[in-house]
Amino acid sequence: STGQGSGDIEKAKQILTDAGYTLEGDVLKKNGETVGPLRFRHTEGNQLRATTGEIVQSALKKIGIEVTIEPTATLGATLAQGDFDIMIFAWVGNPLFLDGLGQIWKTGGGGNYGSYSNPEVDKLIDEALQQTDIAAAAEKANQAMEIMAQDAYVLPIAQKPTFLMVYGDYLNIRDNPTNSGPAYNNHEWGLKPSVN
């Protein structure tokens, strides 16, 4: 709903202009100073993330921002030290949506690697974590996520597909893209009844 990630270059330029940036030739500036170059980091040997870096580099060049791509061999250290301007990595979630809410999104949270801080989001997270009603907690969490989407703190690119192959004579084996994996319901697995 924000239009982020749509690839609309003219809209991106308008957002930047409205925020006080100027495009001088093919260079984006704020208060006379060049924006960038920005460092895009990704894990070494991950071709999908390397390709994503090249796409980001090409897209941002169109709005006057130079991007250098720097792979890292130590994802955890790179994240913990904030040694990036743009970072691509993935969270593997679980069905418990409140599990990492405070750690990942709240000011000072241990997994808040980009140092995002918004007092309204912090308040909503605290309220969500204090709820005893799951629907009320979800409502607070969703309100916080709406604000973060408007702030453009994170741009979710895609949910990574997972693949599961099963012979046709088995039942109830299905994918589960959370950290529980496909074995989450292995107590329900079985052979199809034979038809005589």
Coordinates of C-alpha atoms in Angstrom, one line a residue:
S1 CA 0.0 0.0 0.0
T2 CA 3.0 2.3 0.4
G3 CA 4.2 1.8 -3.1
Q4 CA 7.6 1.0 -1.8
G5 CA 9.5 -1.5 -4.0
S6 CA 7.3 -0.8 -7.0
G7 CA 10.2 0.4 -9.1
D8 CA 8.4 3.7 -9.9
I9 CA 11.5 5.9 -10.4
E10 CA 9.6 9.2 -10.9
K11 CA 7.6 8.6 -7.7
A12 CA 10.9 7.9 -5.8
K13 CA 12.4 11.1 -7.2
Q14 CA 9.3 13.1 -6.1
I15 CA 9.5 11.6 -2.5
L16 CA 13.2 12.6 -2.3
T17 CA 12.5 16.1 -3.7
D18 CA 9.6 16.6 -1.2
A19 CA 12.1 15.6 1.6
G20 CA 14.6 18.3 0.5
Y21 CA 16.9 16.3 -1.7
T22 CA 18.1 17.5 -5.1
L23 CA 19.1 15.6 -8.1
E24 CA 22.0 17.4 -9.8
G25 CA 22.8 15.6 -13.0
D26 CA 22.9 12.0 -12.0
V27 CA 23.9 12.6 -8.4
L28 CA 21.5 12.9 -5.4
K29 CA 22.4 15.6 -2.9
K30 CA 21.1 16.8 0.4
N31 CA 22.1 20.3 1.6
G32 CA 24.8 20.3 -1.1
E33 CA 26.4 17.0 0.0
T34 CA 26.4 13.9 -2.2
V35 CA 24.3 11.0 -0.8
G36 CA 26.4 7.8 -0.8
P37 CA 28.0 5.8 -1.9
L38 CA 26.0 3.3 0.1
R39 CA 27.5 -0.1 1.1
F40 CA 25.3 -3.0 0.2
R41 CA 26.3 -6.1 2.2
H42 CA 25.4 -9.8 1.7
T43 CA 26.8 -13.1 2.7
E44 CA 29.6 -14.5 0.6
G45 CA 28.6 -17.3 -1.7
N46 CA 24.9 -16.6 -1.8
Q47 CA 24.2 -16.0 -5.5
L48 CA 20.5 -14.9 -4.9
R49 CA 21.6 -12.2 -2.5
A50 CA 24.5 -11.1 -4.8
T51 CA 22.1 -10.8 -7.7
T52 CA 19.7 -8.8 -5.5
G53 CA 22.6 -6.4 -4.7
E54 CA 23.2 -5.9 -8.4
I55 CA 19.5 -5.1 -8.9
V56 CA 19.5 -2.6 -6.0
Q57 CA 22.7 -1.0 -7.3
S58 CA 21.1 -0.5 -10.7
A59 CA 17.8 0.8 -9.4
L60 CA 19.4 3.3 -7.0
K61 CA 21.7 4.6 -9.7
K62 CA 18.5 5.7 -11.5
I63 CA 17.8 8.1 -8.6
G64 CA 21.4 9.3 -8.3
I65 CA 22.7 7.0 -5.5
E66 CA 25.9 5.1 -6.0
V67 CA 26.0 1.7 -4.3
T68 CA 29.1 -0.5 -3.7
I69 CA 28.6 -4.2 -3.1
E70 CA 30.6 -5.8 -0.3
P71 CA 30.1 -9.4 0.5
T72 CA 30.8 -10.5 4.1
A73 CA 32.1 -13.9 5.4
T74 CA 30.7 -13.1 8.9
L75 CA 27.0 -12.3 8.7
G76 CA 26.5 -12.2 12.5
A77 CA 29.4 -9.9 13.2
T78 CA 28.5 -7.6 10.2
L79 CA 24.9 -7.2 11.6
A80 CA 25.9 -6.8 15.2
Q81 CA 28.5 -4.1 14.4
G82 CA 26.1 -2.3 12.0
D83 CA 28.8 -2.5 9.4
F84 CA 26.5 -1.8 6.4
D85 CA 24.3 0.8 4.9
I86 CA 22.0 -1.7 3.2
M87 CA 21.9 -5.3 4.3
I88 CA 20.1 -8.3 2.8
F89 CA 19.5 -11.2 5.1
A90 CA 16.6 -13.3 6.2
W91 CA 14.6 -14.0 9.4
V92 CA 13.3 -17.5 9.8
G93 CA 10.2 -17.0 11.8
N94 CA 8.0 -19.3 13.8
P95 CA 4.2 -19.4 14.3
L96 CA 4.5 -17.4 17.6
F97 CA 4.3 -13.9 16.1
L98 CA 5.2 -12.1 19.3
D99 CA 8.4 -14.1 19.8
G100 CA 10.8 -11.6 18.3
L101 CA 8.7 -8.5 18.3
G102 CA 10.6 -6.6 21.0
Q103 CA 14.0 -8.0 20.0
I104 CA 13.8 -7.2 16.3
W105 CA 11.8 -4.0 16.1
K106 CA 12.0 -2.1 19.4
T107 CA 14.5 0.6 20.1
G108 CA 17.6 -1.0 21.5
G109 CA 16.4 -4.6 20.7
G110 CA 19.2 -7.1 20.4
G111 CA 18.2 -8.0 16.8
N112 CA 17.4 -4.5 15.8
Y113 CA 20.5 -4.3 13.6
G114 CA 19.6 -1.1 11.8
S115 CA 18.9 0.8 15.0
Y116 CA 15.3 1.6 14.1
S117 CA 13.7 3.8 16.7
N118 CA 10.1 5.1 16.8
P119 CA 8.5 5.9 20.2
E120 CA 5.0 5.1 18.9
V121 CA 6.2 1.7 17.6
D122 CA 7.9 1.0 21.0
K123 CA 4.7 1.8 22.8
L124 CA 2.6 -0.5 20.6
I125 CA 5.1 -3.3 21.0
D126 CA 5.0 -3.0 24.8
E127 CA 1.2 -3.1 24.7
A128 CA 1.2 -6.1 22.4
L129 CA 3.6 -8.0 24.7
Q130 CA 1.4 -7.3 27.7
Q131 CA -1.8 -8.6 26.2
T132 CA -3.4 -11.8 27.4
D133 CA -5.7 -11.9 24.4
I134 CA -4.0 -13.0 21.2
A135 CA -6.3 -11.0 18.9
A136 CA -5.6 -7.8 20.9
A137 CA -1.9 -8.6 20.7
A138 CA -2.1 -9.1 17.0
E139 CA -3.9 -5.8 16.5
K140 CA -1.2 -3.9 18.4
A141 CA 1.5 -5.7 16.5
N142 CA -0.2 -4.9 13.2
Q143 CA -0.5 -1.2 14.1
A144 CA 3.3 -1.2 14.8
M145 CA 4.0 -2.9 11.5
E146 CA 1.9 -0.3 9.6
I147 CA 4.0 2.5 11.0
M148 CA 7.3 0.7 10.2
A149 CA 6.1 0.1 6.6
Q150 CA 5.4 3.9 6.3
D151 CA 8.9 4.6 7.8
A152 CA 10.4 2.3 5.1
Y153 CA 12.7 0.7 7.7
V154 CA 12.6 -2.7 6.0
L155 CA 11.6 -3.6 2.5
P156 CA 10.5 -7.2 2.4
I157 CA 11.5 -8.6 -1.0
A158 CA 10.0 -12.0 -1.0
Q159 CA 9.4 -15.1 1.1
K160 CA 12.0 -17.6 0.1
P161 CA 10.3 -20.6 -1.5
T162 CA 10.9 -24.0 0.0
F163 CA 10.5 -27.3 -1.9
L164 CA 9.2 -30.5 -0.6
M165 CA 8.9 -33.7 -2.7
V166 CA 6.8 -36.6 -1.5
Y167 CA 5.7 -39.8 -3.2
G168 CA 2.0 -39.8 -4.0
D169 CA 1.1 -42.7 -1.8
Y170 CA 1.8 -40.7 1.4
L171 CA -0.7 -38.4 3.2
N172 CA -0.6 -35.2 5.2
I173 CA 3.0 -34.2 4.4
R174 CA 3.0 -30.5 3.6
D175 CA 5.4 -27.6 3.6
N176 CA 5.7 -25.3 6.6
P177 CA 8.0 -22.3 5.9
T178 CA 8.5 -21.5 9.6
N179 CA 11.5 -22.7 11.6
S180 CA 9.5 -25.8 12.5
G181 CA 9.9 -27.1 9.0
P182 CA 7.8 -29.7 7.2
A183 CA 8.1 -32.2 10.1
Y184 CA 5.8 -30.0 12.3
N185 CA 2.9 -32.4 11.8
N186 CA 4.8 -35.7 11.4
H187 CA 2.4 -37.4 13.8
E188 CA -0.2 -37.0 11.0
W189 CA 1.9 -38.6 8.3
G190 CA 0.8 -41.9 6.8
L191 CA 0.2 -44.1 3.8
K192 CA -2.8 -43.7 1.7
P193 CA -5.3 -46.6 2.2
S194 CA -4.9 -49.1 -0.5
V195 CA -7.9 -49.4 -2.8
N196 CA -8.9 -53.0 -3.7

